Coordinates of C-alpha atoms in Angstrom, one line a residue:
X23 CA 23.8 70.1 84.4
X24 CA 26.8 67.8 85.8
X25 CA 26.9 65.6 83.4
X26 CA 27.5 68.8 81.2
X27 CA 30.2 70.1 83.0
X28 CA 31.5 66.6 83.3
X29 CA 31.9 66.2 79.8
X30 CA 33.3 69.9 79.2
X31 CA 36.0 68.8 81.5
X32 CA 36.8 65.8 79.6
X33 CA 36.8 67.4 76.9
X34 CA 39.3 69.9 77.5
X35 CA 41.5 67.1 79.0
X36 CA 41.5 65.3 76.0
X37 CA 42.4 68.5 73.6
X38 CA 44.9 69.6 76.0
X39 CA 46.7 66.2 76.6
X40 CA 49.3 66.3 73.5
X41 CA 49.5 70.0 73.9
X42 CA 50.9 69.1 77.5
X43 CA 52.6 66.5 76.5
X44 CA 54.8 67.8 74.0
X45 CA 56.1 70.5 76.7
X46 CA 57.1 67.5 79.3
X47 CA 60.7 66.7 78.9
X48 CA 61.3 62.9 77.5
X49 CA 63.6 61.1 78.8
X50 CA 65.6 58.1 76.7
X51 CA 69.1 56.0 76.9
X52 CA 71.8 58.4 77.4
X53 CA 74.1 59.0 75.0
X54 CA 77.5 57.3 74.5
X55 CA 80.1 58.9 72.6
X56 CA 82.0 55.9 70.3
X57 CA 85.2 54.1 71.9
X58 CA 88.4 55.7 70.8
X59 CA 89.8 53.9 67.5
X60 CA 92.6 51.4 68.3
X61 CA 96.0 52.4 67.6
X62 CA 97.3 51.0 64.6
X63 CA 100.8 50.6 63.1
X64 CA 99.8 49.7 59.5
X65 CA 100.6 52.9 57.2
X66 CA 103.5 54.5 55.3
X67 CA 106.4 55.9 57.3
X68 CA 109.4 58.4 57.5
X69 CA 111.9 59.4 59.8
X70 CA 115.3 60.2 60.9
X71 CA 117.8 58.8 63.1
X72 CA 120.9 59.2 65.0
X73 CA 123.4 56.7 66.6
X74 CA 127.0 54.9 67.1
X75 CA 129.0 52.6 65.5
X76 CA 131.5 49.9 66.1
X77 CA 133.6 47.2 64.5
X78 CA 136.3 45.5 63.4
X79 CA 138.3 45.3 59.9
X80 CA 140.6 42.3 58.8
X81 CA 142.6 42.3 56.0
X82 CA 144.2 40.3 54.6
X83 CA 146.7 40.9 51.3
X84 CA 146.4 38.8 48.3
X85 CA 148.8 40.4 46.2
X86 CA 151.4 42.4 47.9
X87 CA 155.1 43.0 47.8
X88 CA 158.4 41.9 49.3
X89 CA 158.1 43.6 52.5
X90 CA 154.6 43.1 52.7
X91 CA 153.4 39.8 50.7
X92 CA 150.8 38.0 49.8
X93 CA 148.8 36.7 53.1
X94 CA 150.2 39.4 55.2
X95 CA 147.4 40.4 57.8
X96 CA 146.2 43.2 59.6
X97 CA 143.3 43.9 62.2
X98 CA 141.9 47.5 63.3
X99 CA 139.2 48.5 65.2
X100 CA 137.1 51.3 64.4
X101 CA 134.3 53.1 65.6
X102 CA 132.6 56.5 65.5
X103 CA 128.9 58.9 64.6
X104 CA 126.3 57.9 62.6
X105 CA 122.8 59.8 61.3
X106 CA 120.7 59.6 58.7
X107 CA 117.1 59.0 57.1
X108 CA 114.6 56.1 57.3
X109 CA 111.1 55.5 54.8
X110 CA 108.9 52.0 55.1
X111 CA 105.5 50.5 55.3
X112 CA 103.8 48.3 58.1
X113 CA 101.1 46.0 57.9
X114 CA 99.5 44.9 61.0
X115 CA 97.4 41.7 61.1
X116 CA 95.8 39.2 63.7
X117 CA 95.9 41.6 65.3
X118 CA 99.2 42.1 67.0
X119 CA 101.9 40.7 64.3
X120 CA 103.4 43.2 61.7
X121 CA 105.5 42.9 58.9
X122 CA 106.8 45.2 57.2
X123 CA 109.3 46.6 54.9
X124 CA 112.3 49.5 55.4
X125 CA 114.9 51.5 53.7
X126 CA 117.8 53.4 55.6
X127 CA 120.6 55.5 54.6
X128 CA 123.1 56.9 56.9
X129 CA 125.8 59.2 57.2
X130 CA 128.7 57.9 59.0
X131 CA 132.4 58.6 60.7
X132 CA 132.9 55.0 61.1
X133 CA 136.8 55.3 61.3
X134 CA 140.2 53.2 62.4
X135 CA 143.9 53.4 62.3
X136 CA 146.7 50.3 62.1
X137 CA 150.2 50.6 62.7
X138 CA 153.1 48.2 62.0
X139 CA 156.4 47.2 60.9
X140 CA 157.0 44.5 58.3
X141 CA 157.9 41.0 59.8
X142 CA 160.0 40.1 56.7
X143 CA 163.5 40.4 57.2
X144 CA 165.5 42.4 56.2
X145 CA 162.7 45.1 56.3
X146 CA 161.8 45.1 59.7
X147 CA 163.3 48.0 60.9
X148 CA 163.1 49.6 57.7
X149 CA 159.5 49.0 56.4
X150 CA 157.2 50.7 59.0
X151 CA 153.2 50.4 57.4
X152 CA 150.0 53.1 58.2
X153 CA 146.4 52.7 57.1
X154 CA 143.6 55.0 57.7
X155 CA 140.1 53.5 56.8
X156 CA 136.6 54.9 56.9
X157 CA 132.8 53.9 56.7
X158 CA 131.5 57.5 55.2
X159 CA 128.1 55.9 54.4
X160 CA 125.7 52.7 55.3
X161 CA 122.4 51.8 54.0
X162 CA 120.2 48.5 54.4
X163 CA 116.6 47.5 52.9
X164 CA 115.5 45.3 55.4
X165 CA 111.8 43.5 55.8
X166 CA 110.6 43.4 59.4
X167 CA 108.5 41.3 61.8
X168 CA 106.6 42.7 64.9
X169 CA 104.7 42.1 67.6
X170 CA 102.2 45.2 68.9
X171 CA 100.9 46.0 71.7
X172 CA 98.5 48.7 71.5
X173 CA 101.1 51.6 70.4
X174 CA 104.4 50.2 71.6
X175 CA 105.9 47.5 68.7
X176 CA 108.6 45.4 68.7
X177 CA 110.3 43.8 65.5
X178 CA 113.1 41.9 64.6
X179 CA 114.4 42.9 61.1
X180 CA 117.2 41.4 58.1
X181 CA 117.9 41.8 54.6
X182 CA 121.0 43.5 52.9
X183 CA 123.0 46.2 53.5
X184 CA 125.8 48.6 51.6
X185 CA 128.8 50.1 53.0
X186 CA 131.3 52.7 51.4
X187 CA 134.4 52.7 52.2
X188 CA 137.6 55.1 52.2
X189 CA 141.3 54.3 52.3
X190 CA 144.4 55.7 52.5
X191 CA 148.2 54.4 53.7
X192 CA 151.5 54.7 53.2
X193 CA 154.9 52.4 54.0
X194 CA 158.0 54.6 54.7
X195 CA 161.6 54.0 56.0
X196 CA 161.6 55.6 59.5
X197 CA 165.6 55.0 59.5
X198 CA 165.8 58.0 56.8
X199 CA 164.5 61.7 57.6
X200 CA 161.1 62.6 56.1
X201 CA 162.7 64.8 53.7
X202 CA 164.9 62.5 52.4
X203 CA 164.9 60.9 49.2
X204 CA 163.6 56.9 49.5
X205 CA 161.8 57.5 52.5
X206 CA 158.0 57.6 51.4
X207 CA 158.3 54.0 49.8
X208 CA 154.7 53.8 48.9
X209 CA 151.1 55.3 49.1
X210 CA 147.7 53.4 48.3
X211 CA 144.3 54.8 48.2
X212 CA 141.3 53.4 47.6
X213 CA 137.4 54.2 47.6
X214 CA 134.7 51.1 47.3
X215 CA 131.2 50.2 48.6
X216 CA 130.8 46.7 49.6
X217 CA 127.4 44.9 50.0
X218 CA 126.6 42.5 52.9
X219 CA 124.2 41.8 54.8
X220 CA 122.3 42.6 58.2
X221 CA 119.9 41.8 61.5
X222 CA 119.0 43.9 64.3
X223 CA 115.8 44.3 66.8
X224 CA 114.5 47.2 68.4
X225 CA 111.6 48.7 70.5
X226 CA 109.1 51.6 69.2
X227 CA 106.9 53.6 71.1
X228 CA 103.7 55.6 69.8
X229 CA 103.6 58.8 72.1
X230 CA 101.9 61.2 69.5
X231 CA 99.0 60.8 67.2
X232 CA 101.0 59.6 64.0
X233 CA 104.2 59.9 66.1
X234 CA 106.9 57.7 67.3
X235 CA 110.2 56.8 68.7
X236 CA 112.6 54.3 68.4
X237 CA 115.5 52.2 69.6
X238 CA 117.3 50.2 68.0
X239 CA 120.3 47.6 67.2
X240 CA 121.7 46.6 64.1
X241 CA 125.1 44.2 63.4
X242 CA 126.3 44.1 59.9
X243 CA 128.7 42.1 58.1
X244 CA 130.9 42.3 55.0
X245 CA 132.6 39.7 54.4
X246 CA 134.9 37.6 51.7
X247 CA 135.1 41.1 49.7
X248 CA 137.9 42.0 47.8
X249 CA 139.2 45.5 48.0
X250 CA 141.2 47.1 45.2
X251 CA 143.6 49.7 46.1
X252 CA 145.9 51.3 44.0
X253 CA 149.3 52.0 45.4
X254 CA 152.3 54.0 44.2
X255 CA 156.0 53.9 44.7
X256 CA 157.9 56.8 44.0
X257 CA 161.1 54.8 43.2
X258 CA 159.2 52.7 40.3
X259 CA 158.0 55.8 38.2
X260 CA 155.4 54.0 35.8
X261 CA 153.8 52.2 38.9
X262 CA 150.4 52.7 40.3
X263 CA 149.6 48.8 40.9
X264 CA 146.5 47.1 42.1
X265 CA 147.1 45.5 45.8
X266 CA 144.5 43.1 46.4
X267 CA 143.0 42.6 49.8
X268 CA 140.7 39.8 51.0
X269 CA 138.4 42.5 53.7
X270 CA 136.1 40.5 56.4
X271 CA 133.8 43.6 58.0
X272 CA 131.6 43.5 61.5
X273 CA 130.1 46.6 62.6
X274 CA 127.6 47.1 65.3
X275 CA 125.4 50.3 65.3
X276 CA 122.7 51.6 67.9
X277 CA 120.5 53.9 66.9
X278 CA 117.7 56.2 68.1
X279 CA 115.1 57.5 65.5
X280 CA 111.5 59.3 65.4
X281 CA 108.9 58.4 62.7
X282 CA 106.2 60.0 61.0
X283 CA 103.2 58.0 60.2
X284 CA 101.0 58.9 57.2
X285 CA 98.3 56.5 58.0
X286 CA 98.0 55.9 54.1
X287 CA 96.7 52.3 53.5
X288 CA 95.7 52.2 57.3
X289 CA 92.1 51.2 58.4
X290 CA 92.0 53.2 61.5
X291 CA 94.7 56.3 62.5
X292 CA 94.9 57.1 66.5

């Protein structure tokens, strides 16, 4: 009769073992959620950006006229607002380096005056000169070179750039009154873009998902262009006459921008 029950026991053990079981809780390797994906500049880009410029202008005449000939110079500084739009595309390899290629237009206010009497006598008290100048627009297409770390970048940058330029001046005789006849001895105007050329470096910062911000300084240079301007003198009826001018540019610019980052083309998006 023991062994019996003995055996029933058993028996019931055995049956009721997986039942049992299957109720305990089991417990395995906990579970890890995956790392964060790297940040990653490589992608397609747009942006805006604001800033200030600064420069120089010389001039120098290579045709001209008796009170102010040929090789007659002038300097002015200018300065003033710039804004505008940026669009480009990164590549980041190695895994830190980036190159990459961009495209900018701005708006600009980039102006300067000069003042002066001619040094030729006998017009020196009679020959008294004004120009007016103004960078109204800039735009570059520059490749670029980077070093990231994590999501801050920065990159050198070069290639060409384009600036338009707006003139007007006059030469008067400040020995007559304004309203007299003879004293508005000429007028020129003029309205060119000039192509040069560019570098500049600057620091960007990743503080968003498919956001950042940056800093930034460019110089630009236009130089060994020759400006047409057409000038009139009331006393010469038929005349509206070319004056040539050999134009040497340097502006500096700093701007600060924000991009948006598609992440097309990109690997892995933060």
């Amino acid at each position: 009769m023991k062994k019996v029950l003995l055996a029933s026991a058993a028996s019931v053990f055995l049956l009721a073992g997986p039942a049992f079981a299957a109720d305990m809780p089991m417990k395995g390797p906990a579970y890890k959620a995956p790392p964060p994906l790297a940040w990653t500049w490589t992608g397609f880009y747009i942006g805006g950006h604001a800033g200030y410029g600064w420069g120089n202008i010389d001039s120098v005449n290579v045709t001209g006229n008796p009170p102010l000939p040929a090789g007659t110079r002038s300097s002015r500084d200018i300065d003033g607002w710039l804004g505008g739009v940026q669009a480009g595309y990164n590549f980041q390899f190695a895994p830190n380096w980036l190159v990459g290629i961009e495209g900018d237009f701005s708006w600009a206010g980039i102006d300067g005056d000069t003042a002066a009497f001619s040094v030729v006598p006998p017009f020196t008290a009679t020959r008294y000169s004004t120009t007016h100048a103004e960078t109204d627009w800039l735009a570059t297409l520059t490749g670029r070179f980077g070093y990231a770390m994590d999501n801050w970048l920065w990159y050198v940058k070069g290639g060409a750039a384009w600036r338009h330029n707006e003139l007007n001046g006059s030469t008067v005789n400040p020995t007559l009154a304004p309203t007299a006849p003879g004293y508005i001895r000429a007028t020129s105007t003029g309205s060119e873009t000039q192509t040069g050329w560019t570098v500049g470096t600057g620091l960007e910062w990743g503080f968003a998902q498919n956001w950042s911000a940056k800093v930034e300084y460019n110089y630009l240079n236009f130089s060994g262009t020759v400006s047409r301007v057409a000038t009139y003198n009331p006393l010469f009826p038929a005349g509206v006459n070319p004056l040539l001018r050999d134009v040497d540019v340097d502006l500096h610019l700093i701007k600060i921008g924000i991009n948006y980052r598609f992440n097309w083309l990109s690997p892995a998006a933060p």
